[in-house]
CSV table of C-alpha atoms in Angstrom, one decimal:
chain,number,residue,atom,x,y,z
A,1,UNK,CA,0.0,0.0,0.0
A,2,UNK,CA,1.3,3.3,-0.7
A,3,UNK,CA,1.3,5.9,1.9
A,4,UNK,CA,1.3,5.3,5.6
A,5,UNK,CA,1.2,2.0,7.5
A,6,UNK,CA,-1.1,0.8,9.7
A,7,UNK,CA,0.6,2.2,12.9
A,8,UNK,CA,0.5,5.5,11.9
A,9,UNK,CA,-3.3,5.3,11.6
A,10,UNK,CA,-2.8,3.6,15.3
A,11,UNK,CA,-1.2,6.4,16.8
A,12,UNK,CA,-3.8,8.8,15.5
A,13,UNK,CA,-6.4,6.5,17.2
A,14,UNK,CA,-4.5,6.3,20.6
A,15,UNK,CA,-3.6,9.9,20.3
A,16,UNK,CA,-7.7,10.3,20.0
A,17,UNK,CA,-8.7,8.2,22.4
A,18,UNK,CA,-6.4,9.9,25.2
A,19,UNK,CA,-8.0,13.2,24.5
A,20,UNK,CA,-11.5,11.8,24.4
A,21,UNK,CA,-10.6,10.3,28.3
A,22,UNK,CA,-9.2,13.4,29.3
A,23,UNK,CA,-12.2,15.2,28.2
A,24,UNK,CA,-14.6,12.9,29.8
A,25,UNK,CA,-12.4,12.8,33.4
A,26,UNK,CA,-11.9,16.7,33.0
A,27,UNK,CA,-15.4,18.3,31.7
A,28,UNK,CA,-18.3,19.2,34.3
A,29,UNK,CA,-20.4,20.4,31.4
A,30,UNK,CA,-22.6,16.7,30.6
A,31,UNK,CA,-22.6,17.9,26.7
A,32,UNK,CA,-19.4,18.3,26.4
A,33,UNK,CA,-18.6,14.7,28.5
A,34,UNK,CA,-20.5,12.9,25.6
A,35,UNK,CA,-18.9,15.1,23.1
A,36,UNK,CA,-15.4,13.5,24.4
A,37,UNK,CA,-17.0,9.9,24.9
A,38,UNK,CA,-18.0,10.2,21.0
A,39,UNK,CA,-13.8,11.0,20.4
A,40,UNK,CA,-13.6,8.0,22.3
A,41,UNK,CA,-15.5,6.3,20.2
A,42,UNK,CA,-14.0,7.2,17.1
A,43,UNK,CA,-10.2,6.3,18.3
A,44,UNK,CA,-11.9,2.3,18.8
A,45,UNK,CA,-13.5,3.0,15.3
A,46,UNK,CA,-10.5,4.2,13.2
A,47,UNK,CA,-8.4,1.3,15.1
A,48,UNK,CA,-11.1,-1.3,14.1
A,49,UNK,CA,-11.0,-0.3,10.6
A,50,UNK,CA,-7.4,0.3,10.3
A,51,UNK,CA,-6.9,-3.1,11.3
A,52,UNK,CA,-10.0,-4.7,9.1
A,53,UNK,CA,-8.0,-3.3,6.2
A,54,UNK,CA,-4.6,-4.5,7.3
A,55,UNK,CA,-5.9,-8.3,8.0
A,56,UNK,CA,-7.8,-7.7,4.8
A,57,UNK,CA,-11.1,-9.0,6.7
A,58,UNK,CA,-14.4,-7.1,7.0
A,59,UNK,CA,-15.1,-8.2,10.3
A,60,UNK,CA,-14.0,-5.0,11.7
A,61,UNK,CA,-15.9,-2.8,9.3
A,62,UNK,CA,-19.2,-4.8,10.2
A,63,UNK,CA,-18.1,-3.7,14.2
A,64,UNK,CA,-17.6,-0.3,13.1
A,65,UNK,CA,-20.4,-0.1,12.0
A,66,UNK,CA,-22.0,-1.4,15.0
A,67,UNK,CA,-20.5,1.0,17.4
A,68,UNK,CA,-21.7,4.2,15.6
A,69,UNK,CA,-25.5,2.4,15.9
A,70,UNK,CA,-23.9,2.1,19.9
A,71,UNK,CA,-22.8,5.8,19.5
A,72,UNK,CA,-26.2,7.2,18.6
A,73,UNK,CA,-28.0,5.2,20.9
A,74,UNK,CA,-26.5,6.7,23.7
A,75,UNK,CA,-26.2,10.3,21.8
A,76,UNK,CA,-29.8,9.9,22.3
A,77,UNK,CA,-30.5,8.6,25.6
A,78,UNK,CA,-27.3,11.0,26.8
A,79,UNK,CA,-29.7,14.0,25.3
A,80,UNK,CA,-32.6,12.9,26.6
A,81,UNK,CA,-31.3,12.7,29.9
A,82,UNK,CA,-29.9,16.4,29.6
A,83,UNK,CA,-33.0,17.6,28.5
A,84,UNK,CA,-34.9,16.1,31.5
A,85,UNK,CA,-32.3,17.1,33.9
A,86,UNK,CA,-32.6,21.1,32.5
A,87,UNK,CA,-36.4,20.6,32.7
A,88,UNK,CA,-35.9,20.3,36.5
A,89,UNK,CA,-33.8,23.4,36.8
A,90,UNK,CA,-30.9,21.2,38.2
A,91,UNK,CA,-27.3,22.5,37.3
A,92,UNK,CA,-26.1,20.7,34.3
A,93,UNK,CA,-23.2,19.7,35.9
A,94,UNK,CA,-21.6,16.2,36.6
A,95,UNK,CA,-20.0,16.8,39.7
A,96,UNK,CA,-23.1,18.7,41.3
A,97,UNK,CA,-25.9,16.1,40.1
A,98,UNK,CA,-24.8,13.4,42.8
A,99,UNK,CA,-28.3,12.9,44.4
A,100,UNK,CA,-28.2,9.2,43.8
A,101,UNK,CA,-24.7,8.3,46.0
A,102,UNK,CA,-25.2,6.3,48.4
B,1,UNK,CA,9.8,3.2,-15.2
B,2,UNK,CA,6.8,5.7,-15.4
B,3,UNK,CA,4.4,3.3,-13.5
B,4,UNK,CA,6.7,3.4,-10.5
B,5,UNK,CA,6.9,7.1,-11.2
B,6,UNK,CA,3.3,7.3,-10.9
B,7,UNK,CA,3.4,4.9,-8.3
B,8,UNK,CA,5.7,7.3,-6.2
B,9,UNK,CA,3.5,10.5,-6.7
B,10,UNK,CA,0.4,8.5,-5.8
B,11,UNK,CA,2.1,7.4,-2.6
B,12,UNK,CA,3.1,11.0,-2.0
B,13,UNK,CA,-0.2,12.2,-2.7
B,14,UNK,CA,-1.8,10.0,-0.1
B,15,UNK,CA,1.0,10.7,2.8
B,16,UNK,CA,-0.2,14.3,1.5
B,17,UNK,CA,-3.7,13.6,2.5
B,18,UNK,CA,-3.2,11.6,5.2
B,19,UNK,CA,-1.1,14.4,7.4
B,20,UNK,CA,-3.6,17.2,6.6
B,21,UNK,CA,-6.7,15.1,7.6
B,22,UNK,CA,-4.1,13.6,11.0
B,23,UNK,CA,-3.1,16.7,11.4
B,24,UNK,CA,-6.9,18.1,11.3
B,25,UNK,CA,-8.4,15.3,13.3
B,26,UNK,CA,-5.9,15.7,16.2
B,27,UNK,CA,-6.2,19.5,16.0
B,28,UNK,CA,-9.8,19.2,16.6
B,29,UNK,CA,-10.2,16.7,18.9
B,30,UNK,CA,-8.2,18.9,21.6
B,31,UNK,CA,-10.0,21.5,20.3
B,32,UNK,CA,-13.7,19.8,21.8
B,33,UNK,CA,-11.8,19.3,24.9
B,34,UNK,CA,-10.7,22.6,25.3
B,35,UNK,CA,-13.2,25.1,23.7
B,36,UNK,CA,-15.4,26.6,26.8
B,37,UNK,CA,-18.6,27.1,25.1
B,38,UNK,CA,-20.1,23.7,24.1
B,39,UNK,CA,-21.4,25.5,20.8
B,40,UNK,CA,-18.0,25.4,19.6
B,41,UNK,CA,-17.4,22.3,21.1
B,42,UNK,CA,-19.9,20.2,18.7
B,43,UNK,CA,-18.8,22.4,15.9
B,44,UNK,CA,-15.0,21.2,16.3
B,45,UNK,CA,-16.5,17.8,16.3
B,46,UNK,CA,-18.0,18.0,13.1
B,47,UNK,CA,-14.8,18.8,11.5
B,48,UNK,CA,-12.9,15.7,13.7
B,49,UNK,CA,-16.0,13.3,12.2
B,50,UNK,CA,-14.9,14.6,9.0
B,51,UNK,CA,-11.6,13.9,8.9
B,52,UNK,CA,-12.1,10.4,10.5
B,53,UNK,CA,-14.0,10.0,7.4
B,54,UNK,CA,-11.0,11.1,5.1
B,55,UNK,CA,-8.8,8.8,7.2
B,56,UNK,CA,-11.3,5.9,6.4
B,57,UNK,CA,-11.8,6.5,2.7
B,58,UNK,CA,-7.8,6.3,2.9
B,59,UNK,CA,-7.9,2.8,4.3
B,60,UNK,CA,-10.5,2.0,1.6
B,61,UNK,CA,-13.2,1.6,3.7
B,62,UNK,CA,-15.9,3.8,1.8
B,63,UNK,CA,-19.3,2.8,3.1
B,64,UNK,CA,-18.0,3.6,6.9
B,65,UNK,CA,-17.0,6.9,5.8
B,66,UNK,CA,-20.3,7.9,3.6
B,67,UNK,CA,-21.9,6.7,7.1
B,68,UNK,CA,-19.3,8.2,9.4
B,69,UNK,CA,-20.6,11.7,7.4
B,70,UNK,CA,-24.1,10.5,7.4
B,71,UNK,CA,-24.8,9.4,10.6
B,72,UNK,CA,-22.8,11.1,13.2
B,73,UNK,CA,-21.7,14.6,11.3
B,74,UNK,CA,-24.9,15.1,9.8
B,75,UNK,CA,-27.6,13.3,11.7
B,76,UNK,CA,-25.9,12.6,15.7
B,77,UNK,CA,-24.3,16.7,15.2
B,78,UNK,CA,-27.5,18.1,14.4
B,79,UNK,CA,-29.5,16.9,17.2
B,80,UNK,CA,-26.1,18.0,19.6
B,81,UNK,CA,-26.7,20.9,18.1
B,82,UNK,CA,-30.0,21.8,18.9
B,83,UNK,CA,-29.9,20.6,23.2
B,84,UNK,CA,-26.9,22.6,23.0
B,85,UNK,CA,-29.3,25.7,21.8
B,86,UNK,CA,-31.9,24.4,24.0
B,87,UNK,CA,-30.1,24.2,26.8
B,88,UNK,CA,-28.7,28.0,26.7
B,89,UNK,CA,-25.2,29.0,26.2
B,90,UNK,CA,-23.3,28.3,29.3
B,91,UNK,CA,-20.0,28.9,29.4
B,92,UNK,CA,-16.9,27.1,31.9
B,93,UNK,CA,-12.8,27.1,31.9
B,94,UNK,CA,-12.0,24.0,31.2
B,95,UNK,CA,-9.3,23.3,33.5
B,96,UNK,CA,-10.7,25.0,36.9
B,97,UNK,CA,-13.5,24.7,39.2
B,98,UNK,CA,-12.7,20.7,40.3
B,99,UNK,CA,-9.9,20.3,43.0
B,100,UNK,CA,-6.5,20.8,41.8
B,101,UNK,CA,-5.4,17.0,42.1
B,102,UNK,CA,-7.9,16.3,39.7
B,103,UNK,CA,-7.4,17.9,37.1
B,104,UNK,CA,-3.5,16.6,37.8
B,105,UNK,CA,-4.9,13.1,38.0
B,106,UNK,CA,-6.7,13.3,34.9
B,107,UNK,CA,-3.6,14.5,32.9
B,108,UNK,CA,-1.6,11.7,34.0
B,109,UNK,CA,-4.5,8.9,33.2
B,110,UNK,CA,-5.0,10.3,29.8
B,111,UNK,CA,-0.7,10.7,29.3
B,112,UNK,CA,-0.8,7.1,30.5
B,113,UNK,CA,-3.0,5.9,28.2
B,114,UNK,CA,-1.1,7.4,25.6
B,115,UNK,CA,2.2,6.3,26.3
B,116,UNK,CA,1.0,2.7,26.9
B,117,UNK,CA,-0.5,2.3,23.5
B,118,UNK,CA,1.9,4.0,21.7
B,119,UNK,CA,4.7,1.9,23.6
B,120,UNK,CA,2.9,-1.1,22.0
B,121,UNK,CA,2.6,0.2,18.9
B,122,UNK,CA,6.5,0.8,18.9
B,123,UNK,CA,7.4,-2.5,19.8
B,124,UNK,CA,5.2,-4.3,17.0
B,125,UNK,CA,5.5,-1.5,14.2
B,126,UNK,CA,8.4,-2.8,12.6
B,127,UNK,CA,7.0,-6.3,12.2
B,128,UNK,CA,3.6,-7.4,10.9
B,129,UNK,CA,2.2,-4.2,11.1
B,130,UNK,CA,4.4,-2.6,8.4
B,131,UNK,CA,3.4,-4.8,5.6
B,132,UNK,CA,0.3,-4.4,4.1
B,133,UNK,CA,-1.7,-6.0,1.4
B,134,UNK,CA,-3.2,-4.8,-1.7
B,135,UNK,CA,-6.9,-5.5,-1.5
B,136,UNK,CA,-9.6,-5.8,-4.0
B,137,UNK,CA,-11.6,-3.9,-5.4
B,138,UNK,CA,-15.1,-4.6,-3.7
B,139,UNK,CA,-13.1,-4.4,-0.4
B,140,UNK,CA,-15.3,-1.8,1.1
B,141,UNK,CA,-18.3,-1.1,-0.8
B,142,UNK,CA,-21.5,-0.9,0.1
B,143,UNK,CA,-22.3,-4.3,-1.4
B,144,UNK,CA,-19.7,-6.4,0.4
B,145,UNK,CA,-20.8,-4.8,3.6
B,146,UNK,CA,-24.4,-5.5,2.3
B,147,UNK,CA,-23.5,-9.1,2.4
B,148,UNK,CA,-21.4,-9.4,5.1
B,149,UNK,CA,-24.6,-7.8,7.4
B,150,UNK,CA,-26.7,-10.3,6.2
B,151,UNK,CA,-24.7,-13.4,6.0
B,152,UNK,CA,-21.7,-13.8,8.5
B,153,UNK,CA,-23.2,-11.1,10.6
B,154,UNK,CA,-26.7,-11.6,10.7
B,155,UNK,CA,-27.1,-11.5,14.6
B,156,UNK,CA,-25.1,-8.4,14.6
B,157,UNK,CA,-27.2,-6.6,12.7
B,158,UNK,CA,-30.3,-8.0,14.3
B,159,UNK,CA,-28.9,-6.6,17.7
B,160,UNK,CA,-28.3,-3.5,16.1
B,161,UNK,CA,-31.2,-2.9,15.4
B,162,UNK,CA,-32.8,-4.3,19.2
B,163,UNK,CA,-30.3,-2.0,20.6
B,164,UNK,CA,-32.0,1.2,18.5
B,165,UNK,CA,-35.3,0.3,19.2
B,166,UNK,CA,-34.9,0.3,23.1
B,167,UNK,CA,-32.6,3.5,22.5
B,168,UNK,CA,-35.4,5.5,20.9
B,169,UNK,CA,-37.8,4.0,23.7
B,170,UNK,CA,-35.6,5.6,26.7
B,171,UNK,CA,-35.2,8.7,24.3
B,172,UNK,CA,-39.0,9.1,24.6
B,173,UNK,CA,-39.4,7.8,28.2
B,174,UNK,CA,-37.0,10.5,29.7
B,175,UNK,CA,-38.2,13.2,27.3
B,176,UNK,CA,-41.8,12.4,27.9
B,177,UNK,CA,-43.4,15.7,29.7
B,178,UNK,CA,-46.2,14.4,31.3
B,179,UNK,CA,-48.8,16.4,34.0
B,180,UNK,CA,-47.8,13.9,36.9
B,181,UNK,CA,-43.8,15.1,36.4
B,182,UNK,CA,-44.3,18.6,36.3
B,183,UNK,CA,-46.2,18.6,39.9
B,184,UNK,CA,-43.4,16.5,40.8
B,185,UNK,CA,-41.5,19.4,39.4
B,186,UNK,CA,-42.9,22.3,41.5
B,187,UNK,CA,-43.3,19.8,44.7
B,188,UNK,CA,-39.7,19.3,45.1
């Protein structure tokens, strides 16, 4: 193949995927922690696919796939669950919504 | 002699590509991380789902990124978009407000991370990972991936699609206003 190699597509994925976890441990703002979970996503996704085209197999294409259904399902329930919580005048933040510790 | 010429050029133009759309996807991914209004936030994500897609279309893996732009830049960015708008602009700083050995914590687990794949990465880049195939033409297209859903991964896609349905079920269930949850409301 000409142009890169698979690890360079790697590192962009692990490079990704450590700002997506910093964003999620970091943020207080819950849009902006599923924002980062979704960067998260996407560093798993571009490793699946870059190895799905280095084994030559579409398996991880086909889980690709799957994880951006995964991705919107919880963009949706995520939303839905910020949308209730600024319904009920609570702060939309994380580290202030901790009514349910035990 | 020209073939490997052109050859050369091709494999220049694709390094080409693939650092401005790196380059662009790294650039905005610190950029949702960092930007203190969330408006700007999703924004900067649209542009990191569209490189992703570039990057994809580079490992010849077309129907993910027609449904990369599809599915998360337009459709999953659009509704973002509009509970951002909902919700109000509200701005924070980014790296303030928690305790300060949080924030320090959270630095090292993400640096961690990092270094630990990249250390793996390393160590097996030089080996299997470096060579890689030609693949064939249909590699990729909406067709194989057509018959890979329904053949080999027929209980994937099934799944898939439970896993939607009872999505949009809790989407209506917590965004359901009913009469009962608004006295609730004003009670408490």
């Amino acid at each position: 193949m000409a142009g890169p190699s698979i690890a360079w597509y790697l590192g962009v994925s692990a490079f990704l995927f450590a700002t997506g976890a910093l964003g999620v441990l970091i943020r207080r703002n819950p849009l902006i922690v599923l924002l980062s979970l979704e960067i998260m996503l996407n560093g798993a996704n571009l490793a699946l696919i870059a190895f799905s085209r280095h084994a030559r197999n579409g398996a991880g294409q086909i889980f690709a796939l799957a994880v951006m259904a995964v991705a919107a399902s919880e963009v949706c329930v995520g939303l839905g669950l910020v949308v209730a919580i600024h319904r009920r005048r609570l702060a939309l933040d994380v580290d202030r919504l901790s009514e349910l510790r035990g | 002699m020209s073939l490997l010429a052109a050859y050369t050029a091709g494999g220049a133009v694709v390094w080409i590509v693939w650092v401005v759309a790196g380059f662009a996807c790294l650039a905005s991914g610190v950029a949702v991380v960092s930007f203190s209004n969330p408006f700007y936030s999703a924004l900067a994500l649209i542009g990191n789902l569209g490189s992703l897609a570039v990057l994809y279309l580079l490992l010849s893996a077309e129907f993910v990124a027609a449904a990369q732009v599809l599915v998360y830049a337009g459709a999953v960015m659009v509704m973002f978009l509009f509970v951002i708008a909902y919700v109000g602009p509200r701005t924070e700083t980014p790296w303030a407000g928690g305790p300060a050995w949080q924030t320090v914590a959270a630095v090292l687990a993400a640096a961690s991370i990092f270094l630990e794949i990249i250390v793996v990465i390393a160590l097996k880049a030089g080996g299997r990972l470096a060579r890689t195939d030609h693949v064939n033409g249909t590699f990729g297209t909406p067709g194989w991936i057509g018959r890979l859903f329904l053949t080999d991964h027929l209980l994937a896609f099934e799944i898939t699609s439970i896993v939607l349905l009872v999505a949009a079920v809790g989407g209506v269930i917590l965004g359901s206003h009913t009469r009962r949850s608004q006295e609730e409301a004003s009670l408490s």
